[in-house]
């Protein structure tokens, strides 16, 4: 069973993108577009104070008539973000995301940011795990048939 640290290692040494809370929503959207990601962490004085996602943009900017260039991240970010530890299982993370209706989980160990995982990361990992299990079971069944 894969854990969060397995996913982070599988993703490789990709940077965790962040933007200052006084930056504009447009600045955050540019970072997200350039990195082809759906969320950025929001910092204040090198401390993470929230997360800004595509969903935040759609619901808190566009639908409210705010402009991306004139709106500060601190006004529309999600400040009550949920974090997980790196030893948590992928299944447990998926369950958390489903219950909370979120698509990104920052990973924090001993107060230090380790990375961030997305719903897509989890789905890819869990599908790979299931595929390996199926192959193992097929091999077991095929080997058992030859013994009879």
mmCIF file with all atom_site columns, C-alpha atoms in Angstrom:
data_model
loop_
_atom_site.group_PDB
_atom_site.id
_atom_site.type_symbol
_atom_site.label_atom_id
_atom_site.label_alt_id
_atom_site.label_comp_id
_atom_site.label_asym_id
_atom_site.label_entity_id
_atom_site.label_seq_id
_atom_site.pdbx_PDB_ins_code
_atom_site.Cartn_x
_atom_site.Cartn_y
_atom_site.Cartn_z
_atom_site.occupancy
_atom_site.B_iso_or_equiv
_atom_site.pdbx_formal_charge
_atom_site.auth_seq_id
_atom_site.auth_comp_id
_atom_site.auth_asym_id
_atom_site.auth_atom_id
_atom_site.pdbx_PDB_model_num
ATOM 1   C CA . UNK A 1 1   ? 0.000   0.000   0.000   1.00 0.00 ? 1   UNK A CA 1
ATOM 2   C CA . UNK A 1 2   ? 1.435   3.328   -1.111  1.00 0.00 ? 2   UNK A CA 1
ATOM 3   C CA . UNK A 1 3   ? 1.962   6.170   1.347   1.00 0.00 ? 3   UNK A CA 1
ATOM 4   C CA . UNK A 1 4   ? 2.185   9.902   0.813   1.00 0.00 ? 4   UNK A CA 1
ATOM 5   C CA . UNK A 1 5   ? 5.992   9.811   0.883   1.00 0.00 ? 5   UNK A CA 1
ATOM 6   C CA . UNK A 1 6   ? 5.917   7.193   -1.903  1.00 0.00 ? 6   UNK A CA 1
ATOM 7   C CA . UNK A 1 7   ? 3.848   9.571   -4.017  1.00 0.00 ? 7   UNK A CA 1
ATOM 8   C CA . UNK A 1 8   ? 6.153   12.503  -3.334  1.00 0.00 ? 8   UNK A CA 1
ATOM 9   C CA . UNK A 1 9   ? 9.198   10.404  -4.245  1.00 0.00 ? 9   UNK A CA 1
ATOM 10  C CA . UNK A 1 10  ? 7.427   9.138   -7.395  1.00 0.00 ? 10  UNK A CA 1
ATOM 11  C CA . UNK A 1 11  ? 6.684   12.740  -8.420  1.00 0.00 ? 11  UNK A CA 1
ATOM 12  C CA . UNK A 1 12  ? 10.368  13.557  -8.077  1.00 0.00 ? 12  UNK A CA 1
ATOM 13  C CA . UNK A 1 13  ? 12.024  16.787  -7.076  1.00 0.00 ? 13  UNK A CA 1
ATOM 14  C CA . UNK A 1 14  ? 9.332   19.099  -8.366  1.00 0.00 ? 14  UNK A CA 1
ATOM 15  C CA . UNK A 1 15  ? 9.150   22.443  -6.617  1.00 0.00 ? 15  UNK A CA 1
ATOM 16  C CA . UNK A 1 16  ? 6.198   23.293  -4.413  1.00 0.00 ? 16  UNK A CA 1
ATOM 17  C CA . UNK A 1 17  ? 4.944   26.576  -5.816  1.00 0.00 ? 17  UNK A CA 1
ATOM 18  C CA . UNK A 1 18  ? 3.931   29.415  -3.564  1.00 0.00 ? 18  UNK A CA 1
ATOM 19  C CA . UNK A 1 19  ? 2.900   33.045  -3.864  1.00 0.00 ? 19  UNK A CA 1
ATOM 20  C CA . UNK A 1 20  ? 2.916   35.850  -1.309  1.00 0.00 ? 20  UNK A CA 1
ATOM 21  C CA . UNK A 1 21  ? -0.471  36.644  0.253   1.00 0.00 ? 21  UNK A CA 1
ATOM 22  C CA . UNK A 1 22  ? -0.221  40.292  -0.875  1.00 0.00 ? 22  UNK A CA 1
ATOM 23  C CA . UNK A 1 23  ? 0.199   39.219  -4.506  1.00 0.00 ? 23  UNK A CA 1
ATOM 24  C CA . UNK A 1 24  ? -2.719  39.489  -6.873  1.00 0.00 ? 24  UNK A CA 1
ATOM 25  C CA . UNK A 1 25  ? -4.869  36.587  -7.954  1.00 0.00 ? 25  UNK A CA 1
ATOM 26  C CA . UNK A 1 26  ? -3.539  37.210  -11.459 1.00 0.00 ? 26  UNK A CA 1
ATOM 27  C CA . UNK A 1 27  ? 0.024   36.609  -10.225 1.00 0.00 ? 27  UNK A CA 1
ATOM 28  C CA . UNK A 1 28  ? -1.070  33.289  -8.716  1.00 0.00 ? 28  UNK A CA 1
ATOM 29  C CA . UNK A 1 29  ? -2.893  32.274  -11.894 1.00 0.00 ? 29  UNK A CA 1
ATOM 30  C CA . UNK A 1 30  ? 0.251   32.982  -13.920 1.00 0.00 ? 30  UNK A CA 1
ATOM 31  C CA . UNK A 1 31  ? 2.335   30.756  -11.619 1.00 0.00 ? 31  UNK A CA 1
ATOM 32  C CA . UNK A 1 32  ? -0.288  28.021  -11.855 1.00 0.00 ? 32  UNK A CA 1
ATOM 33  C CA . UNK A 1 33  ? -0.495  28.272  -15.647 1.00 0.00 ? 33  UNK A CA 1
ATOM 34  C CA . UNK A 1 34  ? 3.291   28.294  -16.106 1.00 0.00 ? 34  UNK A CA 1
ATOM 35  C CA . UNK A 1 35  ? 3.697   25.221  -13.872 1.00 0.00 ? 35  UNK A CA 1
ATOM 36  C CA . UNK A 1 36  ? 0.554   23.499  -15.201 1.00 0.00 ? 36  UNK A CA 1
ATOM 37  C CA . UNK A 1 37  ? -0.806  23.030  -11.676 1.00 0.00 ? 37  UNK A CA 1
ATOM 38  C CA . UNK A 1 38  ? -4.179  23.604  -10.039 1.00 0.00 ? 38  UNK A CA 1
ATOM 39  C CA . UNK A 1 39  ? -3.093  25.116  -6.727  1.00 0.00 ? 39  UNK A CA 1
ATOM 40  C CA . UNK A 1 40  ? -0.400  27.214  -5.075  1.00 0.00 ? 40  UNK A CA 1
ATOM 41  C CA . UNK A 1 41  ? 0.481   27.631  -1.447  1.00 0.00 ? 41  UNK A CA 1
ATOM 42  C CA . UNK A 1 42  ? 0.092   31.139  -0.050  1.00 0.00 ? 42  UNK A CA 1
ATOM 43  C CA . UNK A 1 43  ? 2.861   32.527  2.158   1.00 0.00 ? 43  UNK A CA 1
ATOM 44  C CA . UNK A 1 44  ? 3.307   35.441  4.490   1.00 0.00 ? 44  UNK A CA 1
ATOM 45  C CA . UNK A 1 45  ? 6.834   36.094  5.763   1.00 0.00 ? 45  UNK A CA 1
ATOM 46  C CA . UNK A 1 46  ? 7.986   32.618  4.616   1.00 0.00 ? 46  UNK A CA 1
ATOM 47  C CA . UNK A 1 47  ? 5.149   30.995  6.592   1.00 0.00 ? 47  UNK A CA 1
ATOM 48  C CA . UNK A 1 48  ? 2.375   29.123  4.796   1.00 0.00 ? 48  UNK A CA 1
ATOM 49  C CA . UNK A 1 49  ? -0.939  30.749  5.613   1.00 0.00 ? 49  UNK A CA 1
ATOM 50  C CA . UNK A 1 50  ? -3.226  29.156  3.036   1.00 0.00 ? 50  UNK A CA 1
ATOM 51  C CA . UNK A 1 51  ? -3.778  27.617  -0.350  1.00 0.00 ? 51  UNK A CA 1
ATOM 52  C CA . UNK A 1 52  ? -5.240  29.088  -3.536  1.00 0.00 ? 52  UNK A CA 1
ATOM 53  C CA . UNK A 1 53  ? -6.850  26.767  -6.064  1.00 0.00 ? 53  UNK A CA 1
ATOM 54  C CA . UNK A 1 54  ? -8.641  26.950  -9.390  1.00 0.00 ? 54  UNK A CA 1
ATOM 55  C CA . UNK A 1 55  ? -11.845 26.353  -7.442  1.00 0.00 ? 55  UNK A CA 1
ATOM 56  C CA . UNK A 1 56  ? -11.118 29.392  -5.239  1.00 0.00 ? 56  UNK A CA 1
ATOM 57  C CA . UNK A 1 57  ? -10.695 31.484  -8.368  1.00 0.00 ? 57  UNK A CA 1
ATOM 58  C CA . UNK A 1 58  ? -13.931 30.284  -9.925  1.00 0.00 ? 58  UNK A CA 1
ATOM 59  C CA . UNK A 1 59  ? -16.056 30.624  -6.805  1.00 0.00 ? 59  UNK A CA 1
ATOM 60  C CA . UNK A 1 60  ? -14.509 33.550  -4.965  1.00 0.00 ? 60  UNK A CA 1
ATOM 61  C CA . UNK A 1 61  ? -13.416 35.765  -7.856  1.00 0.00 ? 61  UNK A CA 1
ATOM 62  C CA . UNK A 1 62  ? -15.330 35.126  -11.058 1.00 0.00 ? 62  UNK A CA 1
ATOM 63  C CA . UNK A 1 63  ? -18.721 34.413  -9.505  1.00 0.00 ? 63  UNK A CA 1
ATOM 64  C CA . UNK A 1 64  ? -18.356 37.373  -7.134  1.00 0.00 ? 64  UNK A CA 1
ATOM 65  C CA . UNK A 1 65  ? -17.370 39.788  -9.917  1.00 0.00 ? 65  UNK A CA 1
ATOM 66  C CA . UNK A 1 66  ? -13.831 40.404  -8.615  1.00 0.00 ? 66  UNK A CA 1
ATOM 67  C CA . UNK A 1 67  ? -10.993 41.044  -11.018 1.00 0.00 ? 67  UNK A CA 1
ATOM 68  C CA . UNK A 1 68  ? -7.882  38.886  -10.840 1.00 0.00 ? 68  UNK A CA 1
ATOM 69  C CA . UNK A 1 69  ? -5.542  41.844  -11.279 1.00 0.00 ? 69  UNK A CA 1
ATOM 70  C CA . UNK A 1 70  ? -7.076  43.877  -8.428  1.00 0.00 ? 70  UNK A CA 1
ATOM 71  C CA . UNK A 1 71  ? -7.790  41.144  -5.870  1.00 0.00 ? 71  UNK A CA 1
ATOM 72  C CA . UNK A 1 72  ? -5.201  40.088  -3.284  1.00 0.00 ? 72  UNK A CA 1
ATOM 73  C CA . UNK A 1 73  ? -4.736  36.407  -2.523  1.00 0.00 ? 73  UNK A CA 1
ATOM 74  C CA . UNK A 1 74  ? -5.272  37.002  1.193   1.00 0.00 ? 74  UNK A CA 1
ATOM 75  C CA . UNK A 1 75  ? -8.872  37.975  0.388   1.00 0.00 ? 75  UNK A CA 1
ATOM 76  C CA . UNK A 1 76  ? -9.789  34.816  -1.536  1.00 0.00 ? 76  UNK A CA 1
ATOM 77  C CA . UNK A 1 77  ? -7.388  32.061  -0.416  1.00 0.00 ? 77  UNK A CA 1
ATOM 78  C CA . UNK A 1 78  ? -8.473  29.109  1.673   1.00 0.00 ? 78  UNK A CA 1
ATOM 79  C CA . UNK A 1 79  ? -6.841  29.774  5.022   1.00 0.00 ? 79  UNK A CA 1
ATOM 80  C CA . UNK A 1 80  ? -8.195  26.742  6.849   1.00 0.00 ? 80  UNK A CA 1
ATOM 81  C CA . UNK A 1 81  ? -6.282  24.173  4.853   1.00 0.00 ? 81  UNK A CA 1
ATOM 82  C CA . UNK A 1 82  ? -5.994  20.578  5.849   1.00 0.00 ? 82  UNK A CA 1
ATOM 83  C CA . UNK A 1 83  ? -2.526  19.003  5.886   1.00 0.00 ? 83  UNK A CA 1
ATOM 84  C CA . UNK A 1 84  ? -1.373  15.389  6.128   1.00 0.00 ? 84  UNK A CA 1
ATOM 85  C CA . UNK A 1 85  ? 1.787   13.629  7.246   1.00 0.00 ? 85  UNK A CA 1
ATOM 86  C CA . UNK A 1 86  ? 3.978   11.719  4.818   1.00 0.00 ? 86  UNK A CA 1
ATOM 87  C CA . UNK A 1 87  ? 3.341   8.336   6.449   1.00 0.00 ? 87  UNK A CA 1
ATOM 88  C CA . UNK A 1 88  ? -0.410  8.425   5.730   1.00 0.00 ? 88  UNK A CA 1
ATOM 89  C CA . UNK A 1 89  ? -1.699  5.891   3.202   1.00 0.00 ? 89  UNK A CA 1
ATOM 90  C CA . UNK A 1 90  ? -2.908  6.902   -0.238  1.00 0.00 ? 90  UNK A CA 1
ATOM 91  C CA . UNK A 1 91  ? -6.304  5.337   0.545   1.00 0.00 ? 91  UNK A CA 1
ATOM 92  C CA . UNK A 1 92  ? -6.641  7.465   3.682   1.00 0.00 ? 92  UNK A CA 1
ATOM 93  C CA . UNK A 1 93  ? -5.801  10.617  1.709   1.00 0.00 ? 93  UNK A CA 1
ATOM 94  C CA . UNK A 1 94  ? -8.390  9.748   -0.920  1.00 0.00 ? 94  UNK A CA 1
ATOM 95  C CA . UNK A 1 95  ? -10.983 9.305   1.811   1.00 0.00 ? 95  UNK A CA 1
ATOM 96  C CA . UNK A 1 96  ? -10.094 12.702  3.314   1.00 0.00 ? 96  UNK A CA 1
ATOM 97  C CA . UNK A 1 97  ? -10.341 14.396  -0.065  1.00 0.00 ? 97  UNK A CA 1
ATOM 98  C CA . UNK A 1 98  ? -13.687 12.792  -0.773  1.00 0.00 ? 98  UNK A CA 1
ATOM 99  C CA . UNK A 1 99  ? -15.171 13.768  2.600   1.00 0.00 ? 99  UNK A CA 1
ATOM 100 C CA . UNK A 1 100 ? -13.849 17.333  2.491   1.00 0.00 ? 100 UNK A CA 1
ATOM 101 C CA . UNK A 1 101 ? -14.457 17.896  -1.251  1.00 0.00 ? 101 UNK A CA 1
ATOM 102 C CA . UNK A 1 102 ? -10.866 19.022  -1.833  1.00 0.00 ? 102 UNK A CA 1
ATOM 103 C CA . UNK A 1 103 ? -8.341  18.172  -4.522  1.00 0.00 ? 103 UNK A CA 1
ATOM 104 C CA . UNK A 1 104 ? -5.009  19.151  -2.939  1.00 0.00 ? 104 UNK A CA 1
ATOM 105 C CA . UNK A 1 105 ? -3.329  18.141  0.313   1.00 0.00 ? 105 UNK A CA 1
ATOM 106 C CA . UNK A 1 106 ? -0.184  19.857  1.573   1.00 0.00 ? 106 UNK A CA 1
ATOM 107 C CA . UNK A 1 107 ? 2.179   17.395  3.275   1.00 0.00 ? 107 UNK A CA 1
ATOM 108 C CA . UNK A 1 108 ? 3.789   18.559  6.520   1.00 0.00 ? 108 UNK A CA 1
ATOM 109 C CA . UNK A 1 109 ? 6.170   16.598  8.750   1.00 0.00 ? 109 UNK A CA 1
ATOM 110 C CA . UNK A 1 110 ? 7.413   18.087  12.032  1.00 0.00 ? 110 UNK A CA 1
ATOM 111 C CA . UNK A 1 111 ? 6.148   21.525  11.024  1.00 0.00 ? 111 UNK A CA 1
ATOM 112 C CA . UNK A 1 112 ? 8.077   21.488  7.725   1.00 0.00 ? 112 UNK A CA 1
ATOM 113 C CA . UNK A 1 113 ? 6.483   21.461  4.277   1.00 0.00 ? 113 UNK A CA 1
ATOM 114 C CA . UNK A 1 114 ? 7.417   18.251  2.461   1.00 0.00 ? 114 UNK A CA 1
ATOM 115 C CA . UNK A 1 115 ? 5.295   18.739  -0.651  1.00 0.00 ? 115 UNK A CA 1
ATOM 116 C CA . UNK A 1 116 ? 1.756   18.724  -1.937  1.00 0.00 ? 116 UNK A CA 1
ATOM 117 C CA . UNK A 1 117 ? -0.273  15.907  -3.454  1.00 0.00 ? 117 UNK A CA 1
ATOM 118 C CA . UNK A 1 118 ? -3.257  16.180  -5.738  1.00 0.00 ? 118 UNK A CA 1
ATOM 119 C CA . UNK A 1 119 ? -6.246  13.990  -6.356  1.00 0.00 ? 119 UNK A CA 1
ATOM 120 C CA . UNK A 1 120 ? -4.691  13.064  -9.695  1.00 0.00 ? 120 UNK A CA 1
ATOM 121 C CA . UNK A 1 121 ? -1.491  11.909  -7.937  1.00 0.00 ? 121 UNK A CA 1
ATOM 122 C CA . UNK A 1 122 ? -3.582  9.682   -5.693  1.00 0.00 ? 122 UNK A CA 1
ATOM 123 C CA . UNK A 1 123 ? -5.644  8.219   -8.517  1.00 0.00 ? 123 UNK A CA 1
ATOM 124 C CA . UNK A 1 124 ? -2.521  7.433   -10.546 1.00 0.00 ? 124 UNK A CA 1
ATOM 125 C CA . UNK A 1 125 ? -0.875  5.783   -7.536  1.00 0.00 ? 125 UNK A CA 1
ATOM 126 C CA . UNK A 1 126 ? -3.924  3.789   -6.505  1.00 0.00 ? 126 UNK A CA 1
ATOM 127 C CA . UNK A 1 127 ? -4.539  2.573   -10.060 1.00 0.00 ? 127 UNK A CA 1
ATOM 128 C CA . UNK A 1 128 ? -0.921  1.423   -10.285 1.00 0.00 ? 128 UNK A CA 1
ATOM 129 C CA . UNK A 1 129 ? -1.268  -0.366  -6.924  1.00 0.00 ? 129 UNK A CA 1
ATOM 130 C CA . UNK A 1 130 ? -4.457  -2.104  -8.042  1.00 0.00 ? 130 UNK A CA 1
ATOM 131 C CA . UNK A 1 131 ? -2.896  -3.128  -11.334 1.00 0.00 ? 131 UNK A CA 1
ATOM 132 C CA . UNK A 1 132 ? 0.053   -4.690  -9.491  1.00 0.00 ? 132 UNK A CA 1
ATOM 133 C CA . UNK A 1 133 ? -2.351  -6.551  -7.191  1.00 0.00 ? 133 UNK A CA 1
ATOM 134 C CA . UNK A 1 134 ? -4.318  -7.898  -10.162 1.00 0.00 ? 134 UNK A CA 1
ATOM 135 C CA . UNK A 1 135 ? -1.156  -9.115  -11.903 1.00 0.00 ? 135 UNK A CA 1
ATOM 136 C CA . UNK A 1 136 ? -0.024  -10.791 -8.688  1.00 0.00 ? 136 UNK A CA 1
ATOM 137 C CA . UNK A 1 137 ? -3.379  -12.526 -8.273  1.00 0.00 ? 137 UNK A CA 1
ATOM 138 C CA . UNK A 1 138 ? -3.428  -13.627 -11.911 1.00 0.00 ? 138 UNK A CA 1
ATOM 139 C CA . UNK A 1 139 ? 0.053   -15.096 -11.531 1.00 0.00 ? 139 UNK A CA 1
ATOM 140 C CA . UNK A 1 140 ? -0.999  -16.859 -8.333  1.00 0.00 ? 140 UNK A CA 1
ATOM 141 C CA . UNK A 1 141 ? -4.078  -18.344 -10.019 1.00 0.00 ? 141 UNK A CA 1
ATOM 142 C CA . UNK A 1 142 ? -2.125  -19.450 -13.069 1.00 0.00 ? 142 UNK A CA 1
ATOM 143 C CA . UNK A 1 143 ? 0.564   -21.050 -10.909 1.00 0.00 ? 143 UNK A CA 1
ATOM 144 C CA . UNK A 1 144 ? -2.103  -22.824 -8.835  1.00 0.00 ? 144 UNK A CA 1
ATOM 145 C CA . UNK A 1 145 ? -3.694  -24.342 -11.947 1.00 0.00 ? 145 UNK A CA 1
ATOM 146 C CA . UNK A 1 146 ? -0.458  -26.053 -12.903 1.00 0.00 ? 146 UNK A CA 1
ATOM 147 C CA . UNK A 1 147 ? -0.133  -27.707 -9.499  1.00 0.00 ? 147 UNK A CA 1
ATOM 148 C CA . UNK A 1 148 ? -3.448  -29.601 -9.754  1.00 0.00 ? 148 UNK A CA 1
#
